[in-house]
Amino acid sequence: MAMALEGIKVVDLTRMAPGPFCTMVLGDMGAEVIKVEQPGGGRMAVARGLPDAAEAQRRAAFSAVNRNKRSIVLNLKNRESQDILLKLAEDADVFLEGFRPGVVSRLGCDYETLHKLNPKLVYCSLSGYGQDGPYQNLVGHDINYISVGGALGGIGTPDGRPAIPNNIIADYAGGGLHAAVGVMGALLAKGTTGEGQYVDIAMSDGVGYMLAAMMSEYFSLGSIPKPGATVLNGAAPYYNVYKCKDGKYLSLGCIEPWFWTDLCTALGREDLIEGQFDESNWPRVTVELENIFAQRDREEWWTMLESAGDVAVAKVYSIDEMVEDPQNVHRKMVIDVGEVNGETVRQVGIGPKLSTTPGSVRTLGAVTGQHTKEILSELGYASADVERLISESAVEAA
């Protein structure tokens, strides 16, 4: 069966989570992804301690962000390795890098160089703050990008410090997914213009982009969403989380009056229906609901409320619960993708469900340098030359 990005070749020079997630998305949609890695797996891998061969294979197999990719190790401080990278880019459709601005110029693989070599190439730079501006050279991570992007300042409780979410917002959504959208847009444009282009992705931009509605309210009404002080971040009793008797939580999203009415009716508290949007009532109603939900276990409440009409309710899951949920299992968001040394490998499934060109997991993640010799052979290097490059530490092979 044909795949949406079948025939698209991607050269991935990224290291941290956002880039590999972007190319995971492209790979899931059918692109051929060649992951260009550092000798020894890079400084972080060395600092954390290198596993033995069996454990390295297991880690690679279970790494969803490395699936559907081949791995080549190039020492880009070596001139011949730089030439190999240029050969990879000659017939590539997409080139993705995640260095700070200026680094790729020193490595000889900047946009200007590769555009002359391959004018049809879509070149994506994925960084924390983008390729220009006063913060362009600052180091950072998700927590910093969601700070500058405006998200972290609105997450938490009114009387506490900002609550740090896992690195989903900037790294995966504002970075990796944002980059995938930009790359696919540029690929589509190439069908019209006949040329590739430069895609500049900043994770801080991606975070700000996702604040579209909040920024619209700020510019039109002057409202600033402070932690725990707005309808959608914890102030309203009808859009909140509640602790149950067993210590587990339920989430409510009963914004619509008819949802709220069905909830209150199911709880036998019709007296709470009126005044849903009266903010002066919210603290009192929140306490009432806290006391109510504390009387039963989460599963009891779920069984009762899921069949009580239109009540927007859900169980707040830990990840071990998420992977067993029947909806997630039915939607194939948890899948078995193969085996490693007799052990079944389970991974996250594929999010976008395309009807005629669905995505797929075709290969498990590769260990560092697993395909070095294979890829060099495809580029026309003779076996003797490959062995020489290995002996000179220009490349590494598993």
mmCIF file of N, CA, C and O in Angstrom, residues 25 55 129 190-191 252 270 275 308 337 380 382:
data_model
loop_
_atom_site.group_PDB
_atom_site.id
_atom_site.type_symbol
_atom_site.label_atom_id
_atom_site.label_comp_id
_atom_site.label_asym_id
_atom_site.label_seq_id
_atom_site.Cartn_x
_atom_site.Cartn_y
_atom_site.Cartn_z
ATOM 1 N N VAL A 25 7.742 11.367 12.760
ATOM 2 C CA VAL A 25 6.467 11.643 12.087
ATOM 3 C C VAL A 25 6.616 11.456 10.577
ATOM 4 O O VAL A 25 5.779 10.802 9.930
ATOM 5 N N GLU A 55 22.158 -4.448 25.375
ATOM 6 C CA GLU A 55 21.311 -3.395 25.930
ATOM 7 C C GLU A 55 21.151 -2.245 24.933
ATOM 8 O O GLU A 55 20.079 -1.640 24.832
ATOM 9 N N TYR A 129 15.394 29.178 19.816
ATOM 10 C CA TYR A 129 14.899 30.537 19.621
ATOM 11 C C TYR A 129 14.974 31.014 18.176
ATOM 12 O O TYR A 129 14.752 32.196 17.899
ATOM 13 N N LYS A 190 6.995 22.847 -3.133
ATOM 14 C CA LYS A 190 7.967 22.455 -4.153
ATOM 15 C C LYS A 190 7.282 21.884 -5.385
ATOM 16 O O LYS A 190 7.782 22.035 -6.516
ATOM 17 N N GLY A 191 6.114 21.256 -5.164
ATOM 18 C CA GLY A 191 5.368 20.738 -6.305
ATOM 19 C C GLY A 191 4.891 21.844 -7.231
ATOM 20 O O GLY A 191 4.659 21.605 -8.418
ATOM 21 N N LEU A 252 -13.038 16.934 34.812
ATOM 22 C CA LEU A 252 -14.332 17.394 34.309
ATOM 23 C C LEU A 252 -14.112 18.482 33.271
ATOM 24 O O LEU A 252 -13.248 19.343 33.447
ATOM 25 N N GLU A 270 -28.908 19.200 41.828
ATOM 26 C CA GLU A 270 -29.512 20.134 40.885
ATOM 27 C C GLU A 270 -29.413 21.581 41.367
ATOM 28 O O GLU A 270 -29.510 22.520 40.572
ATOM 29 N N GLY A 275 -26.324 29.421 38.045
ATOM 30 C CA GLY A 275 -25.154 30.228 38.398
ATOM 31 C C GLY A 275 -23.833 29.593 38.008
ATOM 32 O O GLY A 275 -22.790 29.913 38.598
ATOM 33 N N ALA A 308 -24.324 8.722 32.285
ATOM 34 C CA ALA A 308 -25.278 9.652 32.899
ATOM 35 C C ALA A 308 -25.648 10.797 31.972
ATOM 36 O O ALA A 308 -25.877 11.914 32.418
ATOM 37 N N VAL A 337 5.345 -3.822 17.701
ATOM 38 C CA VAL A 337 6.033 -3.500 16.446
ATOM 39 C C VAL A 337 7.133 -4.483 16.069
ATOM 40 O O VAL A 337 7.791 -4.315 15.044
ATOM 41 N N GLY A 380 28.393 4.577 -3.368
ATOM 42 C CA GLY A 380 29.441 4.227 -4.322
ATOM 43 C C GLY A 380 30.803 3.981 -3.732
ATOM 44 O O GLY A 380 31.796 3.838 -4.471
ATOM 45 N N ALA A 382 33.734 1.843 -2.242
ATOM 46 C CA ALA A 382 34.177 0.454 -2.269
ATOM 47 C C ALA A 382 34.467 -0.023 -0.849
ATOM 48 O O ALA A 382 34.722 0.779 0.054
#
